[in-house]
Coordinates of C-alpha atoms and ligand atoms in Angstrom, one line a residue:
M1091 CA 0.0 0.0 0.0
T1092 CA 1.4 3.4 -0.9
I1093 CA 0.8 6.2 1.5
R1094 CA 0.1 9.7 0.4
P1095 CA 2.8 12.0 1.5
R1096 CA 1.9 15.1 3.5
K1097 CA 3.8 18.2 2.4
H1098 CA 3.6 20.1 5.7
F1099 CA 5.5 17.3 7.4
G1100 CA 8.2 17.4 4.7
Q1101 CA 7.4 13.8 3.6
H1102 CA 9.6 12.4 0.7
W1103 CA 10.1 8.7 0.8
L1104 CA 13.5 7.5 0.0
K1105 CA 13.4 4.7 -2.6
S1106 CA 17.0 4.3 -3.6
E1107 CA 18.6 1.2 -2.2
I1108 CA 22.0 2.7 -3.1
V1109 CA 21.4 5.7 -1.0
L1110 CA 20.1 3.7 1.8
E1111 CA 23.3 1.7 1.8
Q1112 CA 25.4 4.9 1.7
I1113 CA 23.5 6.2 4.8
V1114 CA 24.0 3.0 6.7
D1115 CA 27.7 2.6 5.7
A1116 CA 28.3 6.3 6.8
A1117 CA 26.9 5.5 10.2
R1118 CA 29.4 2.6 10.7
I1119 CA 26.7 0.7 12.7
E1120 CA 27.9 -1.9 15.2
K1121 CA 25.8 -4.6 16.9
N1122 CA 25.6 -2.8 20.2
D1123 CA 24.6 0.6 18.9
R1124 CA 21.4 2.3 20.1
I1125 CA 20.1 4.5 17.3
L1126 CA 17.8 7.4 17.2
E1127 CA 15.9 8.0 14.0
I1128 CA 13.9 11.1 13.5
G1129 CA 11.0 10.8 11.0
P1130 CA 11.0 7.1 10.1
G1131 CA 8.1 7.7 7.6
T1132 CA 7.2 4.4 6.0
G1133 CA 10.2 2.7 7.8
I1134 CA 12.5 2.0 4.8
L1135 CA 15.6 3.1 6.7
T1136 CA 14.3 1.9 10.1
K1137 CA 14.1 -1.7 8.7
R1138 CA 17.7 -1.6 7.7
L1139 CA 18.8 -0.1 11.1
L1140 CA 16.9 -2.7 13.0
E1141 CA 18.7 -5.6 11.3
C1142 CA 22.1 -4.5 12.4
S1143 CA 21.8 -2.7 15.8
E1144 CA 20.9 -3.3 19.4
G1145 CA 17.9 -1.0 19.2
V1146 CA 16.2 1.7 17.3
T1147 CA 14.2 4.6 18.8
A1148 CA 12.2 6.3 16.2
V1149 CA 10.3 9.6 16.7
E1150 CA 7.5 10.2 14.1
I1151 CA 5.0 13.0 14.2
D1152 CA 2.4 11.6 11.9
R1153 CA -0.1 9.4 13.7
D1154 CA -1.2 7.5 10.6
L1155 CA 2.4 6.6 9.8
C1156 CA 2.9 5.5 13.4
E1157 CA 0.0 3.1 13.1
R1158 CA 1.4 1.7 10.0
L1159 CA 4.8 1.4 11.4
A1160 CA 3.5 -0.3 14.5
R1161 CA 1.7 -2.8 12.3
S1162 CA 4.8 -3.6 10.2
L1163 CA 7.7 -3.3 12.6
G1164 CA 5.9 -3.3 16.1
K1165 CA 6.8 -7.0 16.8
K1166 CA 10.5 -6.4 16.7
S1167 CA 11.8 -6.4 20.2
N1168 CA 14.6 -3.9 19.5
F1169 CA 12.1 -1.2 18.0
L1170 CA 10.8 1.6 20.2
L1171 CA 8.3 4.0 18.3
L1172 CA 7.6 7.3 19.9
Q1173 CA 4.7 9.4 18.3
G1174 CA 5.3 13.1 18.7
D1175 CA 7.2 16.2 17.6
F1176 CA 10.9 15.6 17.9
L1177 CA 11.5 19.3 18.6
T1178 CA 9.3 19.4 21.7
L1179 CA 9.5 15.8 22.9
D1180 CA 11.4 15.1 26.1
L1181 CA 13.4 12.2 24.8
E1182 CA 15.3 11.5 28.1
Q1183 CA 12.0 11.3 30.0
C1184 CA 10.4 9.1 27.5
L1185 CA 13.4 6.7 27.6
E1186 CA 13.3 6.4 31.4
K1187 CA 10.8 3.6 31.1
F1188 CA 12.9 1.8 28.4
P1189 CA 16.4 1.3 29.8
A1190 CA 17.2 -1.3 27.1
F1191 CA 17.2 1.6 24.5
R1192 CA 19.6 3.9 26.5
P1193 CA 21.9 5.5 26.1
L1194 CA 21.4 6.4 22.4
N1195 CA 24.8 6.6 20.9
K1196 CA 24.0 7.4 17.2
V1197 CA 21.5 9.3 15.2
V1198 CA 20.7 8.2 11.6
A1199 CA 17.9 9.9 9.8
N1200 CA 16.4 11.3 6.6
I1201 CA 14.9 14.4 8.2
P1202 CA 12.2 16.9 7.1
Y1203 CA 14.3 19.7 5.5
N1204 CA 12.1 22.6 6.7
I1205 CA 13.2 22.0 10.3
T1206 CA 16.8 21.1 9.7
S1207 CA 18.3 24.0 11.9
P1208 CA 16.0 23.3 14.9
I1209 CA 16.8 19.6 14.7
L1210 CA 20.5 20.4 14.7
E1211 CA 20.1 22.7 17.7
K1212 CA 18.2 20.1 19.6
L1213 CA 20.8 17.5 18.9
L1214 CA 24.0 19.6 19.3
G1215 CA 22.8 22.6 21.4
S1216 CA 24.3 26.0 20.6
I1217 CA 27.6 28.0 21.1
V1218 CA 26.1 29.5 24.2
Q1219 CA 24.6 26.1 25.5
P1220 CA 26.3 23.1 24.0
Q1221 CA 24.3 20.0 24.4
R1222 CA 25.9 17.4 26.6
T1223 CA 25.5 14.6 24.2
T1224 CA 25.9 10.8 24.1
Y1225 CA 25.9 10.7 20.3
E1226 CA 29.1 9.5 18.8
S1227 CA 28.0 10.4 15.4
I1228 CA 25.0 11.9 13.6
V1229 CA 24.3 10.9 10.0
L1230 CA 21.7 13.0 8.2
L1231 CA 20.2 13.2 4.7
I1232 CA 19.5 16.9 4.2
Q1233 CA 19.2 19.6 1.6
K1234 CA 22.4 19.9 -0.5
E1235 CA 22.6 23.7 -0.1
V1236 CA 22.5 23.3 3.7
A1237 CA 25.0 20.4 3.7
G1238 CA 27.3 22.8 1.8
R1239 CA 26.9 25.5 4.4
L1240 CA 27.7 23.0 7.2
C1241 CA 30.8 21.7 5.5
A1242 CA 32.0 25.0 4.1
I1243 CA 35.7 26.2 4.6
P1244 CA 36.6 29.9 4.9
S1245 CA 36.6 32.3 2.0
T1246 CA 33.9 30.4 0.2
K1247 CA 30.4 31.6 -0.6
A1248 CA 28.8 28.9 1.4
Y1249 CA 30.9 29.8 4.5
G1250 CA 28.8 31.7 7.1
A1251 CA 27.5 32.0 10.5
L1252 CA 25.8 28.5 10.3
S1253 CA 29.1 26.9 9.3
I1254 CA 30.9 28.3 12.3
R1255 CA 28.2 27.6 14.8
I1256 CA 27.9 24.0 13.7
Q1257 CA 31.6 23.4 13.2
Y1258 CA 32.2 24.7 16.8
L1259 CA 29.9 21.9 18.0
A1260 CA 30.8 19.1 15.7
A1261 CA 33.2 18.0 12.9
V1262 CA 31.2 17.8 9.7
E1263 CA 31.9 15.4 6.8
W1264 CA 30.3 15.4 3.3
I1265 CA 29.4 11.7 2.6
C1266 CA 27.7 11.8 -0.8
D1267 CA 25.3 13.8 -3.1
V1268 CA 21.7 12.5 -3.4
S1269 CA 19.6 13.3 -6.5
S1270 CA 16.0 14.3 -6.0
R1271 CA 15.2 11.2 -8.1
A1272 CA 16.1 9.0 -5.1
F1273 CA 12.9 10.1 -3.5
S1274 CA 9.1 9.7 -4.1
P1275 CA 7.8 12.3 -4.5
P1276 CA 11.0 14.0 -5.6
P1277 CA 11.8 17.2 -3.5
E1278 CA 12.3 20.4 -5.4
V1279 CA 15.9 20.6 -4.2
D1280 CA 18.9 18.3 -4.4
S1281 CA 20.1 16.4 -1.2
A1282 CA 23.3 15.2 0.4
V1283 CA 24.3 12.9 3.3
V1284 CA 26.5 14.4 6.0
R1285 CA 28.2 13.0 9.1
L1286 CA 28.5 15.1 12.2
T1287 CA 30.9 14.0 15.0
P1288 CA 30.0 16.1 18.2
R1289 CA 33.1 17.4 20.0
T1290 CA 33.9 18.9 23.3
Y1291 CA 35.7 21.9 21.9
P1292 CA 39.3 22.0 23.3
K1293 CA 39.4 25.7 24.0
P1294 CA 36.5 26.6 26.3
L1295 CA 35.3 30.2 25.6
P1296 CA 35.6 32.9 28.1
N1297 CA 32.3 34.4 27.0
P1298 CA 30.2 32.2 24.6
K1299 CA 27.6 35.0 24.0
K1300 CA 30.3 37.2 22.8
L1301 CA 31.3 34.7 20.0
N1302 CA 27.7 34.5 19.0
T1303 CA 27.4 38.3 18.7
L1304 CA 30.7 38.6 16.9
I1305 CA 29.6 36.1 14.3
D1306 CA 26.2 37.6 13.9
L1307 CA 27.6 41.2 13.4
G1308 CA 30.6 40.0 11.3
F1309 CA 28.3 38.3 8.7
A1310 CA 25.6 41.0 8.8
S1311 CA 27.1 42.6 5.7
R1312 CA 29.3 40.0 4.2
R1313 CA 31.1 42.4 1.8
K1314 CA 32.3 44.8 4.6
M1315 CA 35.5 44.4 6.5
L1316 CA 35.4 43.1 10.0
R1317 CA 36.6 46.3 11.4
N1318 CA 33.5 48.1 10.2
N1319 CA 31.1 45.3 11.1
L1320 CA 32.4 45.0 14.6
K1321 CA 32.5 48.7 15.4
S1322 CA 29.9 48.4 18.2
Q1323 CA 32.1 45.8 20.0
V1324 CA 35.5 47.0 19.5
D1325 CA 37.2 50.2 18.3
P1326 CA 38.4 49.6 14.7
E1327 CA 41.9 50.7 15.4
K1328 CA 42.1 48.3 18.3
L1329 CA 40.7 45.6 16.1
S1330 CA 43.2 46.1 13.5
Q1331 CA 46.0 45.7 16.2
I1332 CA 44.3 42.5 17.5
L1333 CA 44.1 41.0 14.0
E1334 CA 47.7 41.8 13.3
Q1335 CA 48.8 40.2 16.6
L1336 CA 46.8 37.1 15.6
N1337 CA 48.5 37.1 12.1
I1338 CA 45.3 38.0 10.4
N1339 CA 45.1 40.6 7.7
P1340 CA 43.4 43.6 9.3
L1341 CA 41.4 44.2 6.2
S1342 CA 39.8 40.7 6.5
R1343 CA 36.1 40.1 6.1
A1344 CA 34.1 37.7 8.4
E1345 CA 34.3 35.0 5.7
D1346 CA 38.1 35.0 5.8
L1347 CA 38.4 33.8 9.4
S1348 CA 38.6 30.2 10.3
L1349 CA 36.8 28.8 13.4
D1350 CA 40.0 28.8 15.4
Q1351 CA 40.6 32.4 14.4
W1352 CA 37.1 33.4 15.5
I1353 CA 37.8 31.8 18.8
D1354 CA 41.1 33.5 19.2
L1355 CA 39.5 36.8 18.3
C1356 CA 36.8 36.2 21.0
H1357 CA 39.5 35.5 23.5
Q1358 CA 41.3 38.8 22.7
I1359 CA 38.2 41.0 22.6
T1360 CA 36.9 39.5 25.9
E1361 CA 40.2 39.9 27.7
Ligands
SAH1666 N1 12.8 8.5 6.8 C1 11.7 8.3 5.9 C2 10.9 9.6 5.7 C3 11.6 10.9 5.5 S1 10.4 12.2 5.3 C4 12.4 8.0 4.5 O1 13.5 8.1 4.4 O2 11.6 7.6 3.6 C5 10.4 13.0 6.8 C6 9.7 12.3 8.0 O3 9.8 13.1 9.2 C7 8.3 12.1 7.7 O4 7.8 10.8 8.0 C8 7.5 13.1 8.6 O5 6.2 12.8 8.9 C9 8.4 13.2 9.8 N2 8.4 14.4 10.6 C10 8.1 15.6 10.2 N3 8.2 16.6 11.1 C11 8.5 15.8 12.2 C12 8.8 16.2 13.6 N4 8.7 17.5 14.0 N5 9.0 15.2 14.5 C13 9.1 13.9 14.1 N6 8.9 13.6 12.7 C14 8.7 14.5 11.9

C-alpha cells in the first residue's frame, strides 16, 4: 500500500537502495549501537537499522504513519516507536521507562528539510549552550545547499554563521550527493548525506555569548571588512591591532576567518 505524502511534514520517501546503503555505511553501525531515528516515515531506513543494531528509537509526528509502522515493525523487540514532535519531545524522560534503549549513541535519519536547523540545535545545542551529548555520530540526509553550508571552509560563498556555529559543536563530513530522483515524490531541491561528530571543543570560551554576537555582526554585511562590522564591539583601530597580533590581515572580512581564528578573536576581545 502506498501512503500519500503530507507536504507540511516534509514527507519524501527514500526509494533508492544505493542511497540507503550509503547512509547505513556512513553510520558505521555496530551490533551494540542504540540508534535514534527522526522521522521514520514508512520505515525503509528503520528496517535496515533494526537488522544491524541493538535498538532503534524512532520519533514520528504523523499518527497515521505511526499506526502503519506499529503494524509492520511493532513486533520487533529492538524497536521503540515514539509518536510526537521531535522538537518538543522530552526524549530523556520518554526513555526512562525503556532502559534497554539507552543510552542512544548514534543518530541516523532522513529528516524533514524545513526543520533542519532546529533539529541540529536540539541534537547539538548552541555555542552558548552546547548539548551534553551521548551521540558519537549523527548521519543525516539533508538539503544539499544546507549540507554545503555545514561543511564550508573559509573564503567560500557557502561559509557563514551557520558553518561556524555547527563546526564549533561538531566535525562535519560530506558523505555523498543524493539526486532528487532518489525520493518519491522528488523534493524540489537536491540532497546530500553528511556525518557530524560532536566534539567537546578543546578551547572553552571565556564568553560564549560574545562569540555569537561577533559572528552575527561579522556576517551581517558580508562584503564589509570586520573592522567596520564589529565597530559596536571594539574600536576599529584596536581591532586592526588585535588582528595583526593574531597574524590575520586587518582588512579581512568575516568569511576569511577560520573557526579557530574566530575563537582567538573572541578571547582577545573579551580579555
Ligand atoms: N525517513 C523516511 C521519511 C523521510 S520524510 C524515509 O527516508 O523515507 C520526513 C519524515 O519526518 C516524515 O515521516 C515526517 O512525517 C516526519 N516528521 C516531520 N516533522 C517531524 C517532527 N517534528 N518530528 C518527528 N517527525 C517528523
